[in-house]
Short mmCIF file of C-alpha atoms and ligand atoms in Angstrom, two decimals:
data_model
loop_
_atom_site.label_atom_id
_atom_site.label_comp_id
_atom_site.label_asym_id
_atom_site.label_seq_id
_atom_site.Cartn_x
_atom_site.Cartn_y
_atom_site.Cartn_z
CA MET A 26 56.47 -41.05 84.96
CA SER A 27 58.05 -39.19 87.99
CA GLU A 28 59.64 -35.74 88.21
CA ASN A 29 62.75 -36.79 88.58
CA SER A 30 62.69 -39.27 85.41
CA PRO A 31 65.26 -38.84 82.70
CA LYS A 32 63.46 -36.97 79.91
CA VAL A 33 63.34 -39.47 77.21
CA SER A 34 62.80 -38.11 73.21
CA MET A 35 62.89 -40.63 70.60
CA ILE A 36 62.48 -41.21 67.01
CA LEU A 37 60.03 -44.05 65.65
CA LEU A 38 61.44 -45.31 61.96
CA GLY A 39 59.64 -48.79 60.06
CA PRO A 40 58.16 -48.61 56.87
CA PRO A 41 54.26 -47.35 56.74
CA GLY A 42 52.30 -49.51 58.44
CA SER A 43 54.79 -50.58 60.78
CA GLY A 44 52.51 -49.32 63.71
CA LYS A 45 54.65 -46.20 64.08
CA GLY A 46 51.36 -43.82 64.61
CA THR A 47 49.77 -46.41 66.99
CA GLN A 48 52.91 -46.99 69.29
CA ALA A 49 53.20 -43.30 69.50
CA GLU A 50 50.09 -42.83 70.75
CA LYS A 51 50.91 -45.05 73.79
CA LEU A 52 54.48 -43.62 74.39
CA LYS A 53 52.70 -40.50 74.79
CA SER A 54 50.62 -41.56 77.68
CA TYR A 55 53.01 -43.62 79.01
CA PHE A 56 56.10 -41.17 79.13
CA GLU A 57 53.84 -37.71 79.23
CA ILE A 58 55.58 -36.11 76.00
CA PRO A 59 54.22 -35.19 72.54
CA HIS A 60 53.68 -37.14 69.82
CA ILE A 61 54.93 -35.21 66.69
CA SER A 62 54.11 -36.54 63.20
CA THR A 63 54.84 -35.03 60.46
CA GLY A 64 52.28 -37.05 58.54
CA ASP A 65 49.56 -35.86 60.92
CA MET A 66 51.05 -32.21 60.10
CA LEU A 67 51.31 -32.23 56.71
CA ARG A 68 47.65 -33.71 56.04
CA GLU A 69 46.34 -31.01 58.66
CA ALA A 70 47.57 -28.23 56.68
CA LEU A 71 46.45 -30.05 53.40
CA ARG A 72 42.75 -30.12 54.99
CA ASP A 73 43.39 -26.17 56.05
CA GLY A 74 44.45 -25.71 52.77
CA THR A 75 47.38 -23.57 53.96
CA GLU A 76 50.36 -22.49 51.54
CA LEU A 77 52.15 -25.79 52.97
CA GLY A 78 49.36 -28.11 52.55
CA LEU A 79 49.04 -26.89 48.82
CA LYS A 80 52.62 -27.61 48.38
CA ALA A 81 52.59 -31.15 50.12
CA ALA A 82 49.23 -32.50 48.35
CA GLY A 83 50.78 -34.10 44.91
CA PHE A 84 53.58 -35.55 46.73
CA MET A 85 51.18 -37.24 49.44
CA ARG A 86 49.07 -38.45 46.92
CA SER A 87 51.55 -40.50 44.83
CA GLY A 88 53.46 -41.53 48.02
CA LYS A 89 56.44 -39.58 47.56
CA LEU A 90 58.29 -37.26 50.37
CA VAL A 91 57.60 -33.75 50.63
CA PRO A 92 60.59 -31.67 49.75
CA ASP A 93 62.89 -31.98 52.49
CA GLU A 94 63.23 -28.07 53.21
CA LEU A 95 59.32 -27.62 54.02
CA VAL A 96 59.33 -30.60 56.33
CA VAL A 97 62.99 -29.87 57.97
CA GLU A 98 61.09 -26.04 58.68
CA LEU A 99 57.74 -27.69 60.02
CA VAL A 100 59.51 -29.86 62.79
CA GLY A 101 62.01 -26.82 63.94
CA GLU A 102 59.08 -24.64 64.57
CA ARG A 103 57.46 -27.52 66.21
CA LEU A 104 60.42 -28.42 68.54
CA GLY A 105 60.85 -25.09 69.66
CA LYS A 106 57.31 -25.26 72.01
CA ASP A 107 57.34 -25.36 75.50
CA ASP A 108 55.78 -28.66 75.49
CA CYS A 109 58.80 -30.79 73.53
CA SER A 110 61.38 -29.26 76.75
CA LYS A 111 60.48 -32.67 78.45
CA GLY A 112 61.06 -34.92 75.46
CA PHE A 113 59.25 -35.71 72.21
CA ILE A 114 58.21 -38.63 69.88
CA LEU A 115 59.25 -38.07 66.54
CA ASP A 116 57.09 -40.20 64.17
CA GLY A 117 57.70 -40.28 60.23
CA PHE A 118 60.69 -37.90 60.53
CA PRO A 119 63.80 -37.90 59.70
CA ARG A 120 63.11 -40.04 56.49
CA ASN A 121 66.45 -39.57 54.94
CA ILE A 122 69.52 -38.67 55.57
CA PHE A 123 69.20 -34.99 54.56
CA GLN A 124 66.50 -34.65 57.60
CA ALA A 125 68.38 -36.65 59.44
CA GLU A 126 71.47 -34.02 59.82
CA GLY A 127 68.80 -30.89 59.78
CA LEU A 128 67.00 -32.69 62.83
CA GLU A 129 70.36 -32.36 64.26
CA LYS A 130 71.14 -28.54 63.74
CA ILE A 131 67.54 -28.18 65.26
CA PHE A 132 67.95 -30.40 68.35
CA GLY A 133 71.71 -29.55 68.95
CA SER A 134 73.15 -31.98 71.72
CA SER A 135 71.35 -31.42 74.81
CA GLU A 136 72.84 -33.69 77.31
CA GLU A 137 70.53 -34.24 79.59
CA MET A 138 67.98 -35.58 76.81
CA VAL A 139 67.98 -39.50 76.45
CA PHE A 140 67.72 -39.77 72.38
CA SER A 141 66.79 -43.19 71.32
CA ALA A 142 66.13 -44.49 67.10
CA VAL A 143 63.35 -47.23 67.71
CA SER A 144 63.00 -49.24 64.31
CA LEU A 145 59.83 -51.47 63.91
CA ASP A 146 60.17 -54.11 61.42
CA VAL A 147 57.43 -55.46 59.91
CA ASP A 148 56.83 -57.72 56.55
CA GLU A 149 55.72 -56.02 53.39
CA ASP A 150 52.90 -58.78 53.23
CA ILE A 151 51.62 -57.54 56.67
CA ILE A 152 51.80 -54.26 55.82
CA VAL A 153 49.77 -54.51 52.92
CA ASN A 154 47.12 -56.26 55.12
CA ARG A 155 47.20 -53.50 57.88
CA LEU A 156 47.09 -50.90 55.42
CA SER A 157 44.15 -51.77 53.12
CA SER A 158 42.11 -52.19 56.52
CA ARG A 159 42.81 -48.95 58.31
CA ARG A 160 40.50 -46.17 58.48
CA VAL A 161 41.10 -42.78 60.11
CA CYS A 162 38.54 -40.17 61.61
CA GLU A 163 38.84 -36.97 59.58
CA GLY A 164 38.27 -35.22 62.97
CA CYS A 165 40.51 -36.24 65.67
CA GLY A 166 42.76 -38.57 63.59
CA ALA A 167 42.05 -41.52 65.44
CA VAL A 168 43.56 -44.88 63.95
CA TYR A 169 41.20 -47.76 63.81
CA ASN A 170 41.30 -51.08 61.76
CA THR A 171 38.34 -53.04 60.14
CA LYS A 172 39.76 -56.04 60.75
CA LEU A 173 41.39 -55.86 64.40
CA ASN A 174 39.99 -52.82 65.82
CA PRO A 175 37.04 -51.51 63.87
CA PRO A 176 35.21 -48.26 65.42
CA LYS A 177 31.32 -48.98 66.93
CA ASP A 178 29.89 -47.55 64.13
CA ASP A 179 31.56 -48.31 60.71
CA LEU A 180 30.91 -44.46 59.73
CA ARG A 181 31.57 -42.17 62.81
CA CYS A 182 34.40 -42.36 65.41
CA ASP A 183 34.09 -43.76 68.65
CA ARG A 184 36.15 -41.02 70.25
CA CYS A 185 34.62 -37.59 68.96
CA GLY A 186 31.80 -38.64 66.36
CA GLY A 187 33.78 -37.68 63.38
CA LYS A 188 33.47 -39.23 59.91
CA ILE A 189 35.75 -42.47 59.52
CA VAL A 190 37.23 -42.40 56.08
CA GLN A 191 40.14 -44.47 54.45
CA ARG A 192 43.24 -42.28 53.94
CA GLU A 193 43.93 -41.29 49.83
CA ASP A 194 46.99 -42.99 50.17
CA ASP A 195 46.23 -46.32 51.63
CA ARG A 196 44.96 -47.86 48.09
CA GLU A 197 47.43 -50.60 47.39
CA VAL A 198 49.21 -49.18 44.24
CA THR A 199 49.88 -46.00 46.50
CA ILE A 200 51.05 -48.45 49.47
CA ARG A 201 53.68 -50.01 47.05
CA LYS A 202 54.80 -46.75 46.24
CA ARG A 203 55.40 -45.79 49.98
CA LEU A 204 57.22 -49.19 50.38
CA GLN A 205 59.70 -48.59 47.48
CA VAL A 206 60.15 -45.25 49.18
CA TYR A 207 61.04 -46.29 52.41
CA ARG A 208 63.32 -49.07 50.92
CA ASP A 209 65.37 -46.49 49.21
CA GLU A 210 65.43 -43.36 50.73
CA THR A 211 64.46 -44.19 54.39
CA SER A 212 65.91 -47.46 55.27
CA PRO A 213 69.63 -46.05 55.09
CA ILE A 214 69.21 -43.94 58.14
CA LYS A 215 68.98 -46.75 59.98
CA GLU A 216 73.03 -47.26 59.63
CA PHE A 217 73.32 -43.19 60.11
CA TYR A 218 71.74 -43.93 63.86
CA ARG A 219 73.37 -47.10 64.42
CA GLU A 220 76.70 -45.77 63.91
CA LYS A 221 75.81 -43.39 66.55
CA GLY A 222 74.95 -46.25 68.69
CA ILE A 223 71.21 -45.27 69.66
CA LEU A 224 69.21 -47.58 67.28
CA ARG A 225 66.98 -49.99 68.42
CA GLU A 226 65.61 -52.49 66.58
CA VAL A 227 61.95 -53.88 67.36
CA PRO A 228 60.10 -57.00 65.48
CA GLY A 229 56.60 -54.70 64.92
CA ASP A 230 54.47 -57.95 63.97
CA GLY A 231 52.18 -59.69 67.18
CA ASP A 232 49.31 -57.43 68.71
CA VAL A 233 49.72 -53.59 69.71
CA GLU A 234 50.48 -54.68 73.31
CA GLU A 235 53.24 -56.90 73.05
CA VAL A 236 55.35 -54.51 70.08
CA PHE A 237 54.54 -51.83 73.26
CA GLU A 238 56.28 -54.04 75.74
CA ARG A 239 59.32 -54.97 73.19
CA ILE A 240 59.61 -51.34 72.89
CA LEU A 241 59.81 -50.39 76.30
CA GLY A 242 62.25 -53.21 76.92
CA ALA A 243 64.51 -51.94 74.15
CA LEU A 244 64.63 -48.06 76.12
CA GLY A 245 65.21 -49.93 79.07
CA ASP A 246 68.69 -49.24 79.04
CA ASP A 247 68.57 -45.85 77.59
CA ARG A 248 66.31 -44.92 80.61
CA CYS A 249 68.66 -45.78 83.25
P1 AP5 B 313 52.88 -40.91 57.54
O1 AP5 B 313 51.51 -40.01 57.71
O2 AP5 B 313 54.15 -40.94 58.02
O3 AP5 B 313 52.72 -42.59 57.04
P2 AP5 B 313 54.07 -43.40 56.82
O4 AP5 B 313 55.13 -43.35 57.70
O5 AP5 B 313 53.57 -44.12 55.63
O6 AP5 B 313 53.54 -44.33 57.92
P3 AP5 B 313 51.92 -44.72 58.38
O7 AP5 B 313 50.80 -43.66 58.89
O8 AP5 B 313 50.93 -45.01 57.07
O9 AP5 B 313 51.99 -45.82 59.43
P4 AP5 B 313 52.51 -46.16 60.88
O10 AP5 B 313 53.59 -46.99 60.72
O11 AP5 B 313 52.13 -45.04 61.51
O12 AP5 B 313 51.11 -47.25 61.00
P5 AP5 B 313 49.73 -47.48 61.87
O13 AP5 B 313 50.22 -47.05 63.43
O14 AP5 B 313 49.00 -46.22 61.59
O15 AP5 B 313 53.23 -40.28 55.98
C1 AP5 B 313 52.22 -39.82 54.71
C2 AP5 B 313 52.84 -39.10 53.82
O16 AP5 B 313 53.48 -37.89 54.27
C3 AP5 B 313 54.22 -39.71 53.27
O17 AP5 B 313 53.98 -40.67 52.18
C4 AP5 B 313 54.68 -38.18 52.85
O18 AP5 B 313 54.24 -37.85 51.51
C5 AP5 B 313 54.81 -37.07 53.73
N1 AP5 B 313 55.77 -37.19 54.69
C6 AP5 B 313 55.26 -37.51 56.14
N2 AP5 B 313 56.23 -37.04 56.85
C7 AP5 B 313 57.19 -36.82 56.10
C8 AP5 B 313 58.64 -36.31 55.85
N3 AP5 B 313 59.88 -36.69 57.29
N4 AP5 B 313 59.27 -35.89 54.75
C9 AP5 B 313 58.74 -36.15 53.84
N5 AP5 B 313 57.58 -36.36 53.27
C10 AP5 B 313 56.85 -37.15 54.62
O19 AP5 B 313 48.97 -48.70 61.62
C11 AP5 B 313 48.37 -48.91 60.34
C12 AP5 B 313 47.28 -49.64 60.68
O20 AP5 B 313 47.92 -51.08 61.01
C13 AP5 B 313 46.16 -49.43 61.65
O21 AP5 B 313 45.38 -49.95 60.95
C14 AP5 B 313 46.78 -49.87 62.98
O22 AP5 B 313 45.33 -50.23 63.61
C15 AP5 B 313 47.24 -51.34 62.38
N6 AP5 B 313 48.17 -51.92 63.39
C16 AP5 B 313 49.40 -51.09 64.11
N7 AP5 B 313 49.93 -51.74 64.70
C17 AP5 B 313 49.26 -53.24 64.63
C18 AP5 B 313 49.91 -54.57 65.33
N8 AP5 B 313 50.90 -54.72 65.88
N9 AP5 B 313 48.78 -55.63 64.90
C19 AP5 B 313 48.14 -55.16 63.79
N10 AP5 B 313 47.47 -54.46 63.10
C20 AP5 B 313 48.23 -53.44 63.56
#
């Protein structure tokens, strides 16, 4: 992206396993803006045994949402960092109307910033299949899939050599719970962004490159 490119900020919406994290990493490289994943930040807090991690642990293990005030504060702090001044990609936040309104308060209404909410839509059968075969690196968070893009060595990360593990919430019963939470609590925010005229709905099936091209196409109008 050139110096004069407009600042781009986006929210990636979509059920668990719709590919938000995978696409956010590609968008991060393309637009050179940070990828902010509340799930990753909470897992890091959990690993580090911080107060936030201890408070979040039980909710995450059972597939429920972590209390709003904790997450809104976390995102507020992160968005205040210098690297967000050129834009950012929010992955996994907001997850309900309260958080969406919290974001408006944090973010204000910068007129220079192009803001889009991209919703990735994928059938639940595909999701369960993707998530039960997802593996992640405990060290750097790299995401693999045992069927589509396994690490070269089953136990070690290609990128950093860290240990490859299955996320605790990627067992089928927890995946089903997370999908239910998405349907009940998160999907209504699509309407919130539709009413604001910034919702871009993108089919999230097909291969990773295909979905990426669709997202760029959907953002096209917002970037002109
Ligand atoms: P979080 O980490 O945000 O999980 P999630 O939203 O459930 O999303 P996932 O990370 O499971 O999926 P994804 O859409 O990123 O898919 P990915 O790209 O990895 O949240 C975890 C927990 O933290 C929550 O349950 C909650 O407790 C808490 N939390 C987080 N944010 C919160 C908030 N704001 N408020 C309250 N609580 C919060 O892809 C999945 C798999 O599919 C991978 O194996 C990947 O390789 C593969 N894949 C990706 N794209 C494709 C493709 N096109 N074709 C085939 N395979 C693909």
